[in-house]
Amino acid sequence: MATAPDQANGQRKGINQDESKVPEYVLPDLMTSPDGTKTNSIADWKTSRRKEVLELFTNHVYGNFPDKNVTIRFSTDSTKQWEVLGGKAIRKEIGIQFGQGEEQVTATLLLTIPKSDKPVPCFLGYNFDGNHTTTDDKRVSITKSWVRNKNQVKQNQASEDDRGCQASRWPCAEIIKQGYALGTMYYGDVDPDYHDEFQNGIHPLFYAEGQTKPTKNQWGSIGAWAYGLSQALNYLETDTSVNAKRVAVIGHSRLGKTSLWTGATDQRFWITISNNSGCGGAALHRRKFGETVQVINRVFPHWFCDQFVEYNEKEAEIPVDQHMLMALIAPRPVYVASATADLWADPKGEFLSLAHSDPVYALYGESAMGKMPNADQAVINGSRGYHLRKGKHNITGYDWSKYIEFANQHLK
Ligand code: GCU
């Protein structure tokens, strides 16, 4: 079993967490193309500027998805389906197989669906430590993929000992009660979260003849994880108990960066939710508050494409900033959440990205985000929502209650 440095926590001393030291900065203009063309209408945005912005994020930040077609299969086995929550819901495990033969990678989607006479909306998101950590349910299988050593986990192998240890992050009973299905997958099944020059996970399946690692502008791990979520949505489109047009993609922290990139690249997703996603997620890079481009690239060299390294300590040269990522989601709903003690993720910068996406949401008739709300107050402004929870970097019942409220409003 390969070993990996401790990349669980990239927090570093000597990082700016003082608002008065945020440098003056100018954000790239969301509405103006490099040749000076202005974006004045939905048509301009959809047919031209959106494509440019997407291409910039692709080439400079998260990397291209490779062109190569790889066989994807879904396996549903009736023995991997059972009733839960006193018969109110069905739980099942679906194998998502990438590639075939000797070269294949399988991720398991754990799906819990309230019994209903019509297809239900769904929250879909990755978990950090394996599906079995999201619930006490003993029938949920334990991942065989690499997992990070911590608490009960030794030698990078998940075990029965860590079952349910992340259950507070997945309030399944409440989600089901509100009429939503919940789908979760272990992100390490798709690509283990450590830098091995992209030899494990799904990257090698996509290499061209003779290729041994992604090129400078090809996907890193966030790209691969986003691709995995799109495959899970492909499965959901085949599952008649779920309304695949009402799938909200959700993620916390590095998985919040992933949910944003997923929502930006795959317009089938209904709602995109970023929980405490910080640098490389919702936070504006140019503020250099909390984690910076250099720090994230040093500690997590595999998350972004190699081109992104060029911007270490050169935030002003990145041709995009994260407000443009929010705009890529428009006019679909997007929700960003921060936590007061999570300065590493720059709560203000997370809010500002959303606020600076105003011009694109305005094309769709939406009003400006206005001022950042106080702690524990959510703003739901049409298609955009935000809250700043009191407390630490985490995803809690409070966060989920706001996401459900936001989703409920958009269901109407
Ligand atoms: C580290 C990293 C962050 C990331 C976080 C997480 O703190 O520096 O960018 O969001 O881990 O995923 O928990």
Coordinates of C-alpha atoms and ligand atoms in Angstrom, one line a residue:
M1 CA 0.0 0.0 0.0
A2 CA 1.5 3.3 -1.0
T3 CA 2.2 5.8 1.7
A4 CA 1.5 9.5 1.4
P5 CA 2.6 12.6 3.3
D6 CA 0.0 14.1 5.6
Q7 CA -1.9 16.2 3.3
A8 CA -5.0 16.3 5.4
N9 CA -4.4 19.7 6.7
G10 CA -2.5 22.4 4.9
Q11 CA -2.9 25.1 7.6
R12 CA 0.3 27.2 7.9
K13 CA 1.6 29.8 10.2
G14 CA 2.6 33.2 8.8
I15 CA -0.5 33.5 6.6
N16 CA -2.4 36.7 6.4
Q17 CA -5.6 36.6 8.5
D18 CA -5.8 40.4 9.0
E19 CA -8.3 42.2 6.9
S20 CA -6.3 45.5 7.1
K21 CA -3.4 43.7 5.2
V22 CA -5.5 42.6 2.3
P23 CA -3.8 44.2 -0.8
E24 CA -5.5 46.5 -3.2
Y25 CA -6.6 44.4 -6.1
V26 CA -8.5 44.6 -9.4
L27 CA -10.6 41.7 -10.4
P28 CA -10.7 40.5 -14.0
D29 CA -13.7 42.0 -15.7
L30 CA -16.4 39.3 -15.8
M31 CA -18.3 41.0 -18.6
T32 CA -15.4 42.0 -21.0
S33 CA -13.6 39.7 -23.4
P34 CA -9.9 40.1 -24.0
D35 CA -10.6 41.9 -27.3
G36 CA -12.7 44.4 -25.5
T37 CA -16.1 43.0 -26.5
K38 CA -18.8 43.7 -23.8
T39 CA -21.3 41.2 -22.6
N40 CA -24.7 42.9 -22.7
S41 CA -27.3 40.2 -23.0
I42 CA -28.0 36.6 -22.0
A43 CA -27.2 35.6 -25.6
D44 CA -23.8 37.3 -25.4
W45 CA -23.1 35.5 -22.2
K46 CA -24.3 32.1 -23.4
T47 CA -22.8 32.0 -26.8
S48 CA -19.6 33.8 -26.2
R49 CA -18.3 35.1 -22.9
R50 CA -19.3 32.0 -20.8
K51 CA -17.3 29.8 -23.2
E52 CA -14.3 32.1 -22.8
V53 CA -14.5 32.1 -19.0
L54 CA -14.9 28.3 -18.9
E55 CA -11.9 27.8 -21.1
L56 CA -9.8 30.1 -18.9
F57 CA -10.7 28.1 -15.8
T58 CA -10.0 24.9 -17.7
N59 CA -6.6 25.9 -19.1
H60 CA -5.3 27.8 -16.1
V61 CA -6.9 26.4 -12.9
Y62 CA -8.6 22.9 -13.0
G63 CA -7.4 21.5 -16.2
N64 CA -9.0 19.9 -19.3
F65 CA -11.1 16.8 -19.1
P66 CA -9.3 14.4 -21.5
D67 CA -11.0 13.7 -24.9
K68 CA -10.6 10.0 -24.7
N69 CA -13.7 7.9 -24.2
V70 CA -13.6 5.4 -21.5
T71 CA -16.3 2.8 -20.9
I72 CA -18.4 3.5 -17.8
R73 CA -20.7 0.9 -16.4
F74 CA -23.2 0.9 -13.6
S75 CA -23.8 -2.2 -11.6
T76 CA -26.9 -2.5 -9.5
D77 CA -27.2 -5.8 -7.6
S78 CA -30.5 -6.5 -5.9
T79 CA -28.6 -7.9 -2.9
K80 CA -27.2 -4.4 -2.4
Q81 CA -30.5 -2.9 -1.7
W82 CA -32.4 -2.8 1.6
E83 CA -34.9 -0.8 3.6
V84 CA -33.8 1.8 6.1
L85 CA -35.4 4.4 8.5
G86 CA -38.2 2.1 9.6
G87 CA -39.1 1.3 6.0
K88 CA -39.4 4.9 5.0
A89 CA -36.5 4.7 2.6
I90 CA -34.6 2.4 0.3
R91 CA -30.8 2.3 0.5
K92 CA -28.7 0.9 -2.3
E93 CA -25.1 0.6 -3.5
I94 CA -24.3 1.2 -7.1
G95 CA -20.9 0.4 -8.6
I96 CA -19.6 2.9 -11.0
Q97 CA -17.0 1.2 -13.1
F98 CA -14.5 3.4 -15.0
G99 CA -12.7 1.5 -17.7
Q100 CA -12.7 -2.3 -18.2
G101 CA -10.5 -5.4 -18.0
E102 CA -7.4 -5.1 -16.0
E103 CA -7.5 -1.3 -16.0
Q104 CA -10.5 -0.4 -14.1
V105 CA -11.5 1.7 -11.2
T106 CA -14.8 1.2 -9.3
A107 CA -16.4 3.8 -7.1
T108 CA -19.5 3.0 -5.0
L109 CA -22.4 5.3 -4.9
L110 CA -24.4 5.0 -1.7
L111 CA -28.0 6.2 -2.4
T112 CA -30.8 6.5 0.2
I113 CA -34.2 7.4 -1.4
P114 CA -37.4 8.2 0.5
K115 CA -40.3 6.0 -0.6
S116 CA -42.4 8.1 -2.9
D117 CA -44.9 7.7 -5.7
K118 CA -42.9 10.1 -7.8
P119 CA -39.2 10.7 -8.6
V120 CA -37.6 12.7 -5.8
P121 CA -35.0 15.5 -5.8
C122 CA -31.5 14.5 -4.5
F123 CA -28.4 15.8 -2.8
L124 CA -25.2 14.3 -4.2
G125 CA -21.8 14.8 -2.7
Y126 CA -18.5 13.1 -1.9
N127 CA -17.4 12.1 1.5
F128 CA -13.9 12.2 2.9
D129 CA -13.4 8.8 4.5
G130 CA -15.6 6.2 2.9
N131 CA -19.3 5.7 2.6
H132 CA -19.4 3.5 5.8
T133 CA -18.2 6.6 7.8
T134 CA -21.4 8.5 6.8
T135 CA -23.7 6.1 8.7
D136 CA -23.9 3.6 11.4
D137 CA -25.7 1.2 9.0
K138 CA -23.7 -2.0 9.2
R139 CA -24.7 -3.1 5.7
V140 CA -22.9 -0.2 4.0
S141 CA -19.7 -1.7 2.5
I142 CA -16.2 -0.5 3.5
T143 CA -14.1 1.0 0.8
K144 CA -10.9 -0.9 -0.2
S145 CA -9.4 2.2 -1.6
W146 CA -6.6 4.2 0.0
V147 CA -7.8 6.3 2.9
R148 CA -5.9 8.8 5.0
N149 CA -4.5 7.6 8.3
K150 CA -6.2 9.3 11.2
N151 CA -8.2 8.3 14.3
Q152 CA -9.0 4.6 13.7
V153 CA -7.4 4.4 10.3
K154 CA -4.0 2.7 10.2
Q155 CA -2.0 1.7 7.1
N156 CA -4.4 3.6 4.9
Q157 CA -7.1 1.0 5.1
A158 CA -10.7 1.7 6.2
S159 CA -12.2 -0.7 8.7
E160 CA -15.3 -1.4 10.8
D161 CA -13.8 0.7 13.5
D162 CA -14.5 4.0 11.7
R163 CA -18.0 3.2 10.7
G164 CA -20.3 6.2 11.4
C165 CA -17.5 8.5 12.5
Q166 CA -18.6 11.2 10.0
A167 CA -22.4 10.6 10.4
S168 CA -22.9 14.1 11.9
R169 CA -22.0 15.5 8.5
W170 CA -24.7 13.5 6.7
P171 CA -28.0 14.0 8.5
C172 CA -29.7 11.4 6.3
A173 CA -32.9 10.9 8.3
E174 CA -33.7 14.7 8.1
I175 CA -32.8 14.9 4.4
I176 CA -35.1 11.9 3.7
K177 CA -37.9 13.4 5.9
Q178 CA -37.8 16.5 3.8
G179 CA -38.4 14.4 0.7
Y180 CA -34.9 14.3 -0.8
A181 CA -32.7 11.4 -1.7
L182 CA -29.1 11.5 -0.5
G183 CA -26.2 10.1 -2.7
T184 CA -22.7 10.0 -1.5
M185 CA -19.5 8.5 -2.8
Y186 CA -15.9 8.2 -1.4
Y187 CA -13.8 10.6 -3.4
G188 CA -10.7 8.4 -2.9
D189 CA -12.5 5.7 -4.9
V190 CA -12.2 7.9 -8.0
D191 CA -8.7 9.3 -7.2
P192 CA -6.8 8.8 -3.9
D193 CA -6.0 12.2 -2.4
Y194 CA -2.2 12.2 -2.4
H195 CA 0.3 13.1 -5.1
D196 CA 1.6 10.0 -6.9
E197 CA 2.1 11.7 -10.3
F198 CA -1.3 10.4 -11.3
Q199 CA -0.5 6.7 -11.4
N200 CA -3.6 5.6 -9.4
G201 CA -7.3 6.6 -9.6
I202 CA -8.9 7.2 -12.9
H203 CA -6.3 9.5 -14.6
P204 CA -4.2 6.6 -16.2
L205 CA -7.4 5.3 -17.9
F206 CA -7.5 8.4 -20.0
Y207 CA -3.8 8.6 -21.0
A208 CA -3.1 8.6 -24.7
E209 CA -0.7 6.0 -26.0
G210 CA 2.7 6.4 -24.2
Q211 CA 1.4 9.2 -21.9
T212 CA 2.4 8.8 -18.2
K213 CA 0.9 11.9 -16.6
P214 CA -1.5 14.7 -17.4
T215 CA -0.1 17.5 -19.5
K216 CA 0.3 21.0 -18.1
N217 CA -3.3 21.9 -19.0
Q218 CA -5.0 18.6 -18.2
W219 CA -7.0 17.8 -15.1
G220 CA -5.6 17.3 -11.7
S221 CA -7.6 15.5 -8.9
I222 CA -10.3 18.1 -8.6
G223 CA -11.0 17.6 -12.3
A224 CA -11.2 13.8 -11.9
W225 CA -13.4 14.1 -8.8
A226 CA -15.8 16.4 -10.8
Y227 CA -15.8 13.9 -13.6
G228 CA -16.8 11.2 -11.1
L229 CA -19.8 13.3 -9.9
S230 CA -20.9 13.7 -13.5
Q231 CA -20.8 9.9 -13.9
A232 CA -22.9 9.6 -10.7
L233 CA -25.4 11.9 -12.3
N234 CA -25.4 9.8 -15.5
Y235 CA -26.4 6.9 -13.2
L236 CA -29.1 8.9 -11.5
E237 CA -30.6 9.7 -15.0
T238 CA -31.2 5.9 -15.3
D239 CA -32.8 5.6 -11.8
T240 CA -36.5 6.2 -12.0
S241 CA -36.9 6.8 -8.3
V242 CA -34.8 10.0 -8.6
N243 CA -35.6 13.2 -10.5
A244 CA -32.3 13.7 -12.3
K245 CA -33.2 17.2 -13.2
R246 CA -33.3 18.1 -9.5
V247 CA -29.9 17.0 -8.3
A248 CA -28.0 19.4 -6.0
V249 CA -24.2 18.8 -5.9
I250 CA -22.7 19.5 -2.5
G251 CA -19.3 19.4 -1.0
H252 CA -17.3 20.6 2.0
S253 CA -13.9 22.1 1.8
R254 CA -11.7 20.5 -0.9
L255 CA -14.9 18.7 -1.9
G256 CA -16.7 22.1 -2.0
K257 CA -14.0 23.2 -4.5
T258 CA -15.0 20.1 -6.4
S259 CA -18.7 20.7 -6.2
L260 CA -18.2 24.2 -7.7
W261 CA -16.1 22.9 -10.6
T262 CA -18.7 20.2 -11.1
G263 CA -21.6 22.7 -11.2
A264 CA -19.6 25.0 -13.5
T265 CA -18.8 22.3 -16.0
D266 CA -21.9 20.1 -15.9
Q267 CA -24.9 22.2 -16.5
R268 CA -27.3 19.4 -15.8
F269 CA -26.8 20.0 -12.0
W270 CA -29.7 21.8 -10.5
I271 CA -28.1 23.5 -7.5
T272 CA -24.4 23.8 -6.6
I273 CA -23.5 24.1 -2.9
S274 CA -20.0 25.1 -1.6
N275 CA -19.5 24.5 2.1
N276 CA -16.3 26.2 3.4
S277 CA -14.5 25.7 0.1
G278 CA -11.9 28.5 0.5
C279 CA -8.9 28.8 -1.8
G280 CA -9.5 27.3 -5.2
G281 CA -13.2 27.2 -4.3
A282 CA -15.4 30.2 -3.5
A283 CA -12.7 32.5 -2.1
L284 CA -11.2 35.3 -4.2
H285 CA -7.5 34.6 -4.9
R286 CA -6.5 38.2 -5.2
R287 CA -7.4 38.9 -1.5
K288 CA -4.5 36.7 -0.4
F289 CA -6.3 36.2 2.8
G290 CA -5.8 32.8 4.5
E291 CA -4.6 30.1 2.2
T292 CA -2.9 31.3 -0.9
V293 CA -2.2 29.9 -4.4
Q294 CA 1.4 29.1 -3.5
V295 CA 0.5 27.3 -0.3
I296 CA -2.2 25.3 -1.8
N297 CA -0.1 24.3 -4.8
R298 CA 2.8 23.3 -2.5
V299 CA 0.8 21.2 -0.1
F300 CA -1.6 19.8 -2.7
P301 CA 0.3 19.7 -6.0
H302 CA -2.2 17.3 -7.5
W303 CA -5.4 19.2 -7.0
F304 CA -5.2 21.7 -9.9
C305 CA -3.5 21.5 -13.4
D306 CA 0.2 22.2 -13.5
Q307 CA -0.4 25.5 -15.2
F308 CA -1.9 26.9 -12.0
V309 CA 1.6 26.7 -10.3
E310 CA 2.6 29.5 -12.6
Y311 CA 0.5 31.8 -10.4
N312 CA 2.2 31.1 -7.1
E313 CA 2.6 34.5 -5.5
K314 CA 1.3 36.0 -8.8
E315 CA -2.4 36.1 -8.1
A316 CA -2.9 39.2 -10.1
E317 CA -1.8 37.4 -13.2
I318 CA -4.4 34.6 -13.1
P319 CA -6.7 35.4 -16.0
V320 CA -9.7 34.6 -13.8
D321 CA -10.8 35.0 -10.2
Q322 CA -13.4 32.9 -8.4
H323 CA -16.4 35.3 -8.9
M324 CA -16.2 34.1 -12.5
L325 CA -16.6 30.5 -11.3
M326 CA -19.8 31.5 -9.6
A327 CA -21.0 33.2 -12.8
L328 CA -20.4 29.9 -14.8
I329 CA -23.2 28.4 -12.7
A330 CA -25.7 31.1 -13.6
P331 CA -28.6 31.1 -14.0
R332 CA -28.8 27.9 -12.0
P333 CA -28.9 28.3 -8.2
V334 CA -25.6 28.4 -6.2
Y335 CA -25.2 28.5 -2.4
V336 CA -22.0 29.4 -0.6
A337 CA -21.4 28.9 3.1
S338 CA -18.6 30.0 5.4
A339 CA -17.8 29.7 9.1
T340 CA -16.7 32.5 11.4
A341 CA -13.6 30.6 12.7
D342 CA -12.6 29.3 9.3
L343 CA -10.3 32.2 8.4
W344 CA -8.1 29.8 6.4
A345 CA -10.9 29.7 3.9
D346 CA -11.5 33.5 3.9
P347 CA -15.2 33.9 4.6
K348 CA -15.3 37.4 3.3
G349 CA -13.6 36.4 0.1
E350 CA -16.1 33.5 -0.3
F351 CA -19.0 36.0 0.0
L352 CA -17.4 38.5 -2.3
S353 CA -17.0 36.0 -5.1
L354 CA -20.7 35.4 -5.0
A355 CA -21.4 39.2 -4.8
H356 CA -19.0 39.9 -7.8
S357 CA -21.0 37.5 -9.9
D358 CA -23.8 40.1 -9.8
P359 CA -23.5 41.3 -13.4
V360 CA -24.2 37.8 -14.9
Y361 CA -27.1 37.1 -12.5
A362 CA -28.4 40.6 -13.3
L363 CA -28.7 39.5 -17.0
Y364 CA -31.2 37.0 -15.8
G365 CA -33.1 39.6 -13.9
E366 CA -31.7 39.0 -10.4
S367 CA -30.9 41.7 -7.8
A368 CA -27.5 42.3 -6.3
M369 CA -26.2 40.3 -3.4
G370 CA -25.7 43.4 -1.3
K371 CA -23.8 43.3 2.0
M372 CA -22.3 40.3 3.7
P373 CA -24.7 39.1 6.4
N374 CA -23.9 38.7 10.1
A375 CA -23.1 35.4 11.6
D376 CA -25.9 32.9 11.7
Q377 CA -28.0 34.9 9.2
A378 CA -28.6 33.5 5.8
V379 CA -29.3 35.6 2.7
I380 CA -31.3 34.0 0.0
N381 CA -31.3 36.3 -2.9
G382 CA -33.1 34.5 -5.8
S383 CA -30.7 32.0 -7.3
R384 CA -27.9 32.8 -4.9
G385 CA -27.7 32.0 -1.2
Y386 CA -25.0 32.6 1.5
H387 CA -24.5 32.1 5.2
L388 CA -21.8 32.6 7.7
R389 CA -22.2 30.0 10.4
K390 CA -20.7 30.6 13.8
G391 CA -18.0 28.1 14.5
K392 CA -15.2 26.1 12.9
H393 CA -14.4 24.6 9.5
N394 CA -17.0 21.8 9.3
I395 CA -20.4 20.9 7.8
T396 CA -23.1 20.8 10.4
G397 CA -26.9 20.3 10.8
Y398 CA -27.2 24.1 10.7
D399 CA -25.6 24.2 7.2
W400 CA -27.8 21.4 5.9
S401 CA -30.9 23.1 7.3
K402 CA -30.1 26.1 5.1
Y403 CA -29.3 24.0 2.0
I404 CA -32.6 22.2 2.4
E405 CA -34.5 25.5 2.8
F406 CA -32.8 26.9 -0.3
A407 CA -33.6 23.7 -2.3
N408 CA -37.2 23.8 -1.1
Q409 CA -37.6 27.4 -2.3
H410 CA -36.3 26.4 -5.7
L411 CA -38.5 23.3 -5.9
K412 CA -41.6 25.5 -5.9
Ligands
GCU1 C1 -6.7 22.1 3.9 C2 -6.5 22.8 2.6 C3 -7.8 23.5 2.2 C4 -8.9 22.4 2.1 C5 -9.0 21.7 3.4 C6 -10.0 20.5 3.4 O1 -7.0 22.9 5.0 O2 -5.5 23.8 2.8 O3 -7.7 24.1 0.9 O4 -10.1 23.1 1.8 O5 -7.8 21.1 3.7 O6 -10.4 20.0 2.4 O7 -10.4 20.1 4.5

